[in-house]
Tab-separated table of C-alpha atoms in Angstrom:
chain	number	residue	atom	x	y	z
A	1	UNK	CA	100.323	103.079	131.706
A	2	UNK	CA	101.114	106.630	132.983
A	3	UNK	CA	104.057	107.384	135.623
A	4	UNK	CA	104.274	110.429	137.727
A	5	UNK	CA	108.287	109.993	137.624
A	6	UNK	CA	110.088	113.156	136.604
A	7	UNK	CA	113.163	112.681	134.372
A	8	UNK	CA	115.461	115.360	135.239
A	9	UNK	CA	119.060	116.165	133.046
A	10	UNK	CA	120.997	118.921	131.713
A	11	UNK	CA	122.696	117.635	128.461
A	12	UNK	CA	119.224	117.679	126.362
A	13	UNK	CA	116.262	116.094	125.612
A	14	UNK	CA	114.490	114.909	122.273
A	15	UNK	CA	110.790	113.642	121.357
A	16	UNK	CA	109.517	112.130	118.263
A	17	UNK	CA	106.496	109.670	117.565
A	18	UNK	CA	108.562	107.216	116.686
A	19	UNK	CA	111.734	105.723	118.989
A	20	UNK	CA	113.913	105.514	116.669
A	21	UNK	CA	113.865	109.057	115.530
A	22	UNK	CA	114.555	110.383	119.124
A	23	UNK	CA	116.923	108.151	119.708
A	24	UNK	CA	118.620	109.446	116.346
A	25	UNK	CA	118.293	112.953	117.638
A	26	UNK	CA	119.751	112.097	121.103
A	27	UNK	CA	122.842	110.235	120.122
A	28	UNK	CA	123.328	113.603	117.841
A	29	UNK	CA	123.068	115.248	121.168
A	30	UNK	CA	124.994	112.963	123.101
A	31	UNK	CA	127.898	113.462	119.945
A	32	UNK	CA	127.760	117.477	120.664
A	33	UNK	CA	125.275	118.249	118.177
A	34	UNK	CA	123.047	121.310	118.621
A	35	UNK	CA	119.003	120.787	118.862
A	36	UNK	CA	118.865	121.928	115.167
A	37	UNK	CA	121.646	119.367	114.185
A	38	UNK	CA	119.644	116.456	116.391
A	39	UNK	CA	116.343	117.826	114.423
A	40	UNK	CA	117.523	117.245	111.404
A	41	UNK	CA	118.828	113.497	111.901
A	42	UNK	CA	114.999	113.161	113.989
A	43	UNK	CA	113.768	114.690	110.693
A	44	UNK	CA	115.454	112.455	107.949
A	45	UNK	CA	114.707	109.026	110.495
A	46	UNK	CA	110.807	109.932	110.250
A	47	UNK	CA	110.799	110.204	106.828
A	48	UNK	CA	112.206	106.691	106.935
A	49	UNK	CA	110.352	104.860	109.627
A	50	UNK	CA	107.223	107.342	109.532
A	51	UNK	CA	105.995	106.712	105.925
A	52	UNK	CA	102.687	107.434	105.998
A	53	UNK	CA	103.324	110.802	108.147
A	54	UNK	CA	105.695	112.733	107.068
A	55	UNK	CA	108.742	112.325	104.453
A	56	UNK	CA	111.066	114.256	101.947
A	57	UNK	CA	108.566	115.188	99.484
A	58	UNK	CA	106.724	117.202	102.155
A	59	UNK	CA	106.581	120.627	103.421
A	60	UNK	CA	108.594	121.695	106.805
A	61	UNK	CA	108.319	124.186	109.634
A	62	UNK	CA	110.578	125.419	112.276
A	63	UNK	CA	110.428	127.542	115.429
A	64	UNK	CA	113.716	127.728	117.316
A	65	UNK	CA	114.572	129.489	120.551
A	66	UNK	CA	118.001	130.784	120.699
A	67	UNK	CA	120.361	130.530	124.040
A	68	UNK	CA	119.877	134.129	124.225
A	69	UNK	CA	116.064	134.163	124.039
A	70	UNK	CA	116.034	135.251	120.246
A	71	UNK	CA	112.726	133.442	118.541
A	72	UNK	CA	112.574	133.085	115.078
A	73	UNK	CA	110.973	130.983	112.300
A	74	UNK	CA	111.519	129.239	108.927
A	75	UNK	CA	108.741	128.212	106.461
A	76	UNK	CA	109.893	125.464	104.296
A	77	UNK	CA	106.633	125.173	102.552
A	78	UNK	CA	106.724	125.036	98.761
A	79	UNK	CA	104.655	126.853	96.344
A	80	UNK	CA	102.215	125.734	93.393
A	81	UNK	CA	104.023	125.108	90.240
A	82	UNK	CA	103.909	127.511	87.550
A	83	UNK	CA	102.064	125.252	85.549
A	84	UNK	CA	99.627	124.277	88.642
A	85	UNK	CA	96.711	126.991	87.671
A	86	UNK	CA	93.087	126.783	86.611
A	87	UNK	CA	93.009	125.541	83.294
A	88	UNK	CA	95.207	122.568	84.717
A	89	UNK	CA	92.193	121.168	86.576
A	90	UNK	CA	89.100	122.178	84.129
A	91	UNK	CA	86.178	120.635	84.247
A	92	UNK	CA	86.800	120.060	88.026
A	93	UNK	CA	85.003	121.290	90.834
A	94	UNK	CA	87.797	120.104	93.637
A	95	UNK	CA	91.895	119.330	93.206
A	96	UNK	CA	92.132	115.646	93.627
A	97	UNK	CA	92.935	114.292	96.669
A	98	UNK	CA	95.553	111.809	95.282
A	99	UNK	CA	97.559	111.359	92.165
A	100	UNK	CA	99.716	113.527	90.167
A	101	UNK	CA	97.456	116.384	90.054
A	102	UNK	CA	97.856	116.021	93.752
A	103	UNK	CA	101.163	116.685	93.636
A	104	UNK	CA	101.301	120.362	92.489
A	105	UNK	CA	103.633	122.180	94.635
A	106	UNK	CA	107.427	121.963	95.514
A	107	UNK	CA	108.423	119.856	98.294
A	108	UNK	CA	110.196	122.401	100.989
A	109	UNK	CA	110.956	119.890	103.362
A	110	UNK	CA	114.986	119.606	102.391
A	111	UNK	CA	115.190	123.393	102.260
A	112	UNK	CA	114.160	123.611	105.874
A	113	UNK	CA	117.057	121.750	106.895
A	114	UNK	CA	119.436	123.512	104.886
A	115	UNK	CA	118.394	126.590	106.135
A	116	UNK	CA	118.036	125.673	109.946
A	117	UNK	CA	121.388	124.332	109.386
A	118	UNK	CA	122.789	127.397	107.377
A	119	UNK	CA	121.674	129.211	110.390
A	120	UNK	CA	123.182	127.445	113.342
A	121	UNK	CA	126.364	127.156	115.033
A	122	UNK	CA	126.345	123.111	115.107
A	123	UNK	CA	130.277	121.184	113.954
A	124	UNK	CA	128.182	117.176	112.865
A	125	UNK	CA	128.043	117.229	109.302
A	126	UNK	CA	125.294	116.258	106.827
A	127	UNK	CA	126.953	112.268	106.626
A	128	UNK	CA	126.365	112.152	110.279
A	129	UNK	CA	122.854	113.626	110.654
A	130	UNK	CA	121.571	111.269	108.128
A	131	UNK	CA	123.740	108.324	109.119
A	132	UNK	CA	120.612	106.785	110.937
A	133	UNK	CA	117.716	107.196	108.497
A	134	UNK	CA	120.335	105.601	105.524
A	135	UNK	CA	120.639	103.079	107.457
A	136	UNK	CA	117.269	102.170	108.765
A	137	UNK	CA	116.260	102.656	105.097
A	138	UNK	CA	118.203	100.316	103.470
A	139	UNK	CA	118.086	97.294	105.998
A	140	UNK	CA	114.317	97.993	106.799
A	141	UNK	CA	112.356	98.912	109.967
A	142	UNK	CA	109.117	96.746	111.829
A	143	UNK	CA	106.355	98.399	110.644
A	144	UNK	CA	104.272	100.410	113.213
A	145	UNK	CA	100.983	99.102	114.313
A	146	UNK	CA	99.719	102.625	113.495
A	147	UNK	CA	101.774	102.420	110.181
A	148	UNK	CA	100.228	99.057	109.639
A	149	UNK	CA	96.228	100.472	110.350
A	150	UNK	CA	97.058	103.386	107.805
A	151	UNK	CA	98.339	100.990	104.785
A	152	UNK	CA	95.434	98.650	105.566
A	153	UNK	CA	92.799	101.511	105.895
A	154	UNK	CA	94.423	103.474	102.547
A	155	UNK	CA	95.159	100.254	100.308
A	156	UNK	CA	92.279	100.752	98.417
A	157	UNK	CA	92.970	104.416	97.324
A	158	UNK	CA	96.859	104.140	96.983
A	159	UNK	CA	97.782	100.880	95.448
A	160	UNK	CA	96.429	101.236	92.286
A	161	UNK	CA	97.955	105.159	91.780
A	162	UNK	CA	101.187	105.391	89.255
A	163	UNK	CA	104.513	105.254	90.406
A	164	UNK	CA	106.354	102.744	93.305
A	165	UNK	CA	103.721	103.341	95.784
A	166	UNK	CA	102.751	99.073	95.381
A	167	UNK	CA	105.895	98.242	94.882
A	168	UNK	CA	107.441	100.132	98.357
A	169	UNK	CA	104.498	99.582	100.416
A	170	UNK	CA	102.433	96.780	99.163
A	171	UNK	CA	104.970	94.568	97.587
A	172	UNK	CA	103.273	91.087	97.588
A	173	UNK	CA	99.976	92.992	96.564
A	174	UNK	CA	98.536	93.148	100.157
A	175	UNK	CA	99.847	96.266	102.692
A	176	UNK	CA	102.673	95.653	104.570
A	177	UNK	CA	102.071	94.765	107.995
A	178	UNK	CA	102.418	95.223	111.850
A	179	UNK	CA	106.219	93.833	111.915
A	180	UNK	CA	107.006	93.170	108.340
A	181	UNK	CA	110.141	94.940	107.530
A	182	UNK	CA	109.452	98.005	105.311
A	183	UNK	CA	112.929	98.311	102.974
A	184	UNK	CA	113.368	101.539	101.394
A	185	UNK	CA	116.555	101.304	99.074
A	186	UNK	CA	115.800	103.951	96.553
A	187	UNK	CA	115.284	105.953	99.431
A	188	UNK	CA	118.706	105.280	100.844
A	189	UNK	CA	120.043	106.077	97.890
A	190	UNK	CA	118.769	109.528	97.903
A	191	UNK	CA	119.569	110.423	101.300
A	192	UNK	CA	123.276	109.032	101.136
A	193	UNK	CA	122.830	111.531	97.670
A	194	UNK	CA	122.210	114.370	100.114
A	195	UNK	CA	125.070	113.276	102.473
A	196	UNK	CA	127.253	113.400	99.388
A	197	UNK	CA	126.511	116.051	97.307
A	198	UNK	CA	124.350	118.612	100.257
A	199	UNK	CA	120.839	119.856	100.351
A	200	UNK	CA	121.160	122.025	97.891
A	201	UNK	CA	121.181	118.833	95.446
A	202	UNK	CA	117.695	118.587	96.640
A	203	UNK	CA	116.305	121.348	94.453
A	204	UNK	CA	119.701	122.504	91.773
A	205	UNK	CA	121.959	119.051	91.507
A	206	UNK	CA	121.423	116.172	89.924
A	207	UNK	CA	119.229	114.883	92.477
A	208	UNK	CA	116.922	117.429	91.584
A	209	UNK	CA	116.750	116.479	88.043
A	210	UNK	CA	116.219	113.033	89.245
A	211	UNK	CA	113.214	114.221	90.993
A	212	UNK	CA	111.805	116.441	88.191
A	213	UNK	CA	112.145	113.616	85.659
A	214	UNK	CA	109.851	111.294	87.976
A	215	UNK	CA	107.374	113.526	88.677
A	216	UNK	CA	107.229	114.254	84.789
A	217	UNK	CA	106.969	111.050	84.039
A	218	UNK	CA	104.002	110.634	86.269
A	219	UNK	CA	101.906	113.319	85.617
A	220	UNK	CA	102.943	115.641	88.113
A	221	UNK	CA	102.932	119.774	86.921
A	222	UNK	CA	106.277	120.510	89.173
A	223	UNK	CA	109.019	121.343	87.310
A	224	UNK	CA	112.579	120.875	87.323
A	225	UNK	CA	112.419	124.849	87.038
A	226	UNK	CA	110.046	125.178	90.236
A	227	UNK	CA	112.553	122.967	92.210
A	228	UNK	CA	115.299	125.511	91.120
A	229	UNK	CA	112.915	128.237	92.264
A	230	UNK	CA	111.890	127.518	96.038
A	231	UNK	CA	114.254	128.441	98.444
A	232	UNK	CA	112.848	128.352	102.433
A	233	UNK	CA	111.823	131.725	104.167
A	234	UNK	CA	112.265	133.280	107.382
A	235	UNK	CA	109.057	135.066	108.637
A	236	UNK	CA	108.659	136.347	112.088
A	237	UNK	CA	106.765	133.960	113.969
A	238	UNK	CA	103.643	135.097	115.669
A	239	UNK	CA	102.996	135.927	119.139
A	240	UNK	CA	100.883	136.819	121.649
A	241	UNK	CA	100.037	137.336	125.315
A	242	UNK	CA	98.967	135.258	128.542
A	243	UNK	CA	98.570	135.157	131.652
A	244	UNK	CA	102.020	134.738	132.838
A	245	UNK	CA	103.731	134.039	128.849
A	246	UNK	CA	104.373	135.497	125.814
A	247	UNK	CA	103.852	132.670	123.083
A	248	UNK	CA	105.138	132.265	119.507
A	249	UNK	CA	104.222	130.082	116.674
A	250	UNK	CA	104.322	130.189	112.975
A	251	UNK	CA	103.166	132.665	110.544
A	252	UNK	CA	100.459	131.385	107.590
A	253	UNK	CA	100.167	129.341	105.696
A	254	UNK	CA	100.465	127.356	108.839
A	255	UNK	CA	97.555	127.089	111.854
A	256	UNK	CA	99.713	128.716	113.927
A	257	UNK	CA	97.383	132.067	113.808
A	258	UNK	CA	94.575	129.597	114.715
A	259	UNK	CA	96.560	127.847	117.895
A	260	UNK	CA	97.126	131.080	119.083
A	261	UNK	CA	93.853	132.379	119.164
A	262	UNK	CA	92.587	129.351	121.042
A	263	UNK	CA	94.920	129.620	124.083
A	264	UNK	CA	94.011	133.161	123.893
A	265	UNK	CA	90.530	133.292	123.863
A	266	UNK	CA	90.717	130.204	126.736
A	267	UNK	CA	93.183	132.111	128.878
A	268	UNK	CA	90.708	135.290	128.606
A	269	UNK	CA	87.704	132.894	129.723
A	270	UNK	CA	86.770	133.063	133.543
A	271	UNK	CA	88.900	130.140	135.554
A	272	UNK	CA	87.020	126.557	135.633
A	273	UNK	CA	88.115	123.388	136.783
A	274	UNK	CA	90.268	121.672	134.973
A	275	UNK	CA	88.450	118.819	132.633
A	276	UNK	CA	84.678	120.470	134.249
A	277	UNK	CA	82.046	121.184	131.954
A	278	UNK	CA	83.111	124.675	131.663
A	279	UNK	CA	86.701	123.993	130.973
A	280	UNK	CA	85.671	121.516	127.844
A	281	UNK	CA	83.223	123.830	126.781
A	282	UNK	CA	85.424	126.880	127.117
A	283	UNK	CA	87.977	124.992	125.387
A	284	UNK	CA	85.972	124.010	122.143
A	285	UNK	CA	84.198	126.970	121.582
A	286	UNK	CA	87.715	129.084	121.716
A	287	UNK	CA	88.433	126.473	119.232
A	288	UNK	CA	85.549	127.622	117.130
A	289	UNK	CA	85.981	130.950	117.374
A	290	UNK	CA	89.401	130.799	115.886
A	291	UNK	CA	88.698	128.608	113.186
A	292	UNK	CA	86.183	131.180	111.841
A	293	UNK	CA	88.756	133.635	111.682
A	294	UNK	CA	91.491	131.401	109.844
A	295	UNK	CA	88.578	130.206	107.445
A	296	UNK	CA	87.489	133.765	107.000
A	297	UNK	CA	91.516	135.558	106.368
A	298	UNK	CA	94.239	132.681	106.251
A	299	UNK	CA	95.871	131.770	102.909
A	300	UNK	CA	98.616	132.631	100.723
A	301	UNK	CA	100.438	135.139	103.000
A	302	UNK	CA	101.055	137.294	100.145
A	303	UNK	CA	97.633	137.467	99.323
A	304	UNK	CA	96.120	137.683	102.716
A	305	UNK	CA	94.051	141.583	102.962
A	306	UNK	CA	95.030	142.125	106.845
A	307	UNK	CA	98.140	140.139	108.251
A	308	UNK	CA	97.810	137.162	111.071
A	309	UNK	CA	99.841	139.429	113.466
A	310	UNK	CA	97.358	142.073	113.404
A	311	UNK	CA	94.443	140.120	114.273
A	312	UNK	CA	96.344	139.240	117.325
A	313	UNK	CA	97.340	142.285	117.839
A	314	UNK	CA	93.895	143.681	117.651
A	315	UNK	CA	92.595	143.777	121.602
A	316	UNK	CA	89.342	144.669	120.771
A	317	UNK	CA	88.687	141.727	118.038
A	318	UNK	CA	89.549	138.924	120.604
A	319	UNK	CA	87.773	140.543	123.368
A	320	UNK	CA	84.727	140.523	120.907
A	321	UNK	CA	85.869	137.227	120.321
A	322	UNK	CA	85.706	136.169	124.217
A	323	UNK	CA	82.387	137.569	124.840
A	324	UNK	CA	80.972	135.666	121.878
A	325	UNK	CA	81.108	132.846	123.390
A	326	UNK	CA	78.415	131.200	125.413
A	327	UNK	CA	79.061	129.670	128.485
A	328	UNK	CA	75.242	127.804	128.742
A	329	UNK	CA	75.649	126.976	124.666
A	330	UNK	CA	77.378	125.737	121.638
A	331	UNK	CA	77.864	127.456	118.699
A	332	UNK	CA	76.385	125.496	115.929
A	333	UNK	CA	79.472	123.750	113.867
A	334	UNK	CA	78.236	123.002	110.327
A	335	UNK	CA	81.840	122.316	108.663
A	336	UNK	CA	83.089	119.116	107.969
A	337	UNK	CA	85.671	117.504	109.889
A	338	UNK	CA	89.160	118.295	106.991
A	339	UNK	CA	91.488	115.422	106.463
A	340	UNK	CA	95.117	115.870	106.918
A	341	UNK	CA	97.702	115.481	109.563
A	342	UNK	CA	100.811	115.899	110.648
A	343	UNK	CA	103.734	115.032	112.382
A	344	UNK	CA	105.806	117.259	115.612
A	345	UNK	CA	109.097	116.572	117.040
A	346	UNK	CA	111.461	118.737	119.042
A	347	UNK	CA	114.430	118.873	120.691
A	348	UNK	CA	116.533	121.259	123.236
A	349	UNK	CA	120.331	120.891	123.802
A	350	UNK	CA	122.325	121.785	126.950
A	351	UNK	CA	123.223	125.235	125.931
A	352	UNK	CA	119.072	126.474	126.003
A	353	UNK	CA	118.367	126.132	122.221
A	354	UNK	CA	114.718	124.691	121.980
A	355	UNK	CA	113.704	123.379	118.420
A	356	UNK	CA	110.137	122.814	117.317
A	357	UNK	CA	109.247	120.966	114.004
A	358	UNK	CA	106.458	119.996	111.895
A	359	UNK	CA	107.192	117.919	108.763
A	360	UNK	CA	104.207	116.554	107.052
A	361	UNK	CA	102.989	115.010	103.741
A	362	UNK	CA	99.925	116.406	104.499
A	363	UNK	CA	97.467	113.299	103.958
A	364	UNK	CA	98.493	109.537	105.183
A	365	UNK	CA	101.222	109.113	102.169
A	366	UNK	CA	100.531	112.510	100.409
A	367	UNK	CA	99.641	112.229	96.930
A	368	UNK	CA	99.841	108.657	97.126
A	369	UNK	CA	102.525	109.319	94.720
A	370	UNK	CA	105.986	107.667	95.193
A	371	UNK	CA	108.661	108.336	92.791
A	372	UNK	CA	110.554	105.221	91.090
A	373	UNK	CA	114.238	106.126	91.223
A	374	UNK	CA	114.562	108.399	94.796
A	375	UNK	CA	111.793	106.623	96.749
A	376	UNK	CA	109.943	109.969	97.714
A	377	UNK	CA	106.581	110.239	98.575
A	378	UNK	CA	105.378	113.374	97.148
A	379	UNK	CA	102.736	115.565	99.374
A	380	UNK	CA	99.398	116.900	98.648
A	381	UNK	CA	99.051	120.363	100.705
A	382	UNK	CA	98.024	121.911	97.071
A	383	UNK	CA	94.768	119.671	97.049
A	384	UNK	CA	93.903	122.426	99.824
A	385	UNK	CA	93.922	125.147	97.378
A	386	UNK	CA	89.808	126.164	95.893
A	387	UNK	CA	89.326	126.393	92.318
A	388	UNK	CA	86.994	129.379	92.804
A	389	UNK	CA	88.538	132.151	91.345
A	390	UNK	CA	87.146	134.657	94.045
A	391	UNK	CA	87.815	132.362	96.748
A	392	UNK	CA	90.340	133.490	99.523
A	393	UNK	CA	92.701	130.451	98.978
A	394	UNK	CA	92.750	129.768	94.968
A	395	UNK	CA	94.913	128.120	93.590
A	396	UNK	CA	97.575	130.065	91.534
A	397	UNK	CA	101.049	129.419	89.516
A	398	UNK	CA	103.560	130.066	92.510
């Protein structure tokens, strides 16, 4: 059912995929939180009633536009461990796509929040924020239908992996259901841990050795040590011009390079009617266009030969760009479709601070490894990483 009705206010707005999670984030709101507070509490509910989406033992990115107009960004994705390198994974042609090889870098989600919150003016404290998600995840939430499609559709792959993974989300040895009631009391624990003790336990507390000795015990390479490592950064986002717009996303080792390009490259393609031939055609091959260029230079930031800012910043690539593509034909597209996903939610507050998040475990349930005593479901964004030594995105310690 769509509705043409507007919904018009000036105290703030939120959006999540799940209800509960922007309603989280718009009681913060409606409390006097800022749009980073209400992300946060959005944040923490996902990783509570969004299981096989996002979590705590993912990665985290944020692009917030100040009251003043200031844009900046933080990239709250963790590195490979230190003992995450070659030799690791010999006799391999590919990282595994689940298990505790899977589970080779730092989970930067946490840091994110400490360091959106570090930078903000917001008064709600950390009990508050996560009030919500400790709740939901200790006296359960109805499983989503898409929740319910995911478990059913990954059972196979998952249940059998070490760790709680059966125990959380296949507890009478069949996936939970549309409607059951998913109960997540470890997890609770560990967030009411962070409301206690603050983020910072995440990575150097005793929550953090909590985590380390899990993921040793299951076979994971992270460290106690790399925990104590990461800390979030704060690149400059990327930008670039439109008709009309300047727009900003995230540096790599996000896509944002690549969603640029593609509403570049469209905007710099003669008009067509919206949804016409031309339009969708337009539209994909931009696509294409700028996923030969991430495949070709995006990895490791501090690896990459010629920075994502300069290839938007390079007029003369994307016109060569625009006038590679045909309007009568398709560029033949070879690669395989790549798994992953990911999960967006946002928020803006009634002083003009805009917040936009991605928090993601990378697969449905990362690694497919959930850790016994904090309930985290640890990510697999380092199954990404090549094992070719010359290859633009090996893997490497860090």
């Amino acid at each position: 059912m769509t509705s043409n009705q507007e919904a018009i206010g000036n105290g703030g707005i939120t959006t999540a995929p799940h209800a509960l999670a922007s309603q989280a984030g718009l009681d913060v709101l409606r409390d006097g939180g800022t749009a980073v507070e209400a992300c946060v509490a959005m944040a923490a509910t996902l990783a509570v009633v969004y299981p096989h989406m996002t979590g705590i033992g993912g990665d985290g990115f944020w692009l917030i536009h100040e009251p003043e107009g200031r844009v900046h960004a933080i990239d709250a994705c963790g590195g490979a461990a230190m003992a995450a390198d070659l030799s690791l994974y010999q006799g391999l042609k590919v990282i595994p796509w689940r298990g505790p090889l899977a589970a080779n870098t730092v989970a930067g989600t946490i840091s994110g929040w400490q360091a959106a919150l570090a930078g903000d003016d917001g008064s709600l404290g950390l009990a508050r924020l996560l009030r919500d998600a400790i709740k939901l995840a200790q006296g359960g939430v109805p499983v989503t239908a898409g929740g319910a499609d995911i478990a059913r559709l990954k059972h196979a792959e998952l249940h059998g992996l070490v760790g709680a993974y059966a125990d959380i989300f296949a507890p009478e040895g069949r996936p939970l259901g549309q409607d059951d009631i998913l109960r997540q009391p470890q997890l609770a624990r560990t967030l009411q841990s962070l409301a206690d003790q603050g983020l910072e336990s995440f990575y150097r507390g005793d929550l953090a050795q909590s985590i380390a000795a899990d993921l040793a015990a299951l076979g994971s390479p992270v460290s106690l040590e790399d925990l104590q490592r990461h800390r979030a950064s704060t690149p400059a986002p990327l930008s670039i011009s439109v008709s009309g717009a300047r727009l900003f996303n995230t540096a790599p080792p996000t896509q944002g390079l690549a969603a640029l390009l593609i509403l570049a490259l469209f905007d710099r393609l003669p008009p067509s009617e919206a949804e016409s031939f031309a339009h969708v055609h337009g539209l994909v091959e931009a696509t294409k266009q700028a996923f030969l260029v991430r495949n070709r230079h995006v990895g490791d930031p501090a690896y990459m030969a010629v920075s994502a800012q300069q290839i938007l910043d390079d007029t003369a690539r994307i016109a060569g760009m625009v006038d590679a593509i045909d309007p009568r034909r398709a560029l033949p597209w070879p690669a395989p479709s790549a798994h992953g996903d990911t999960t967006w939610f946002g928020a803006a507050d009634g002083r003009g601070q805009v917040v936009s998040c991605i928090q993601s475990t990378y697969f449905e349930f990362g690694s497919g490894l959930v850790l016994p005593e904090t309930g985290i479901t640890w990510q697999n964004r380092g199954a990404s990483f090549t094992l070719d030594a010359d290859g633009p995105n090996v893997l490497r310690p860090g």
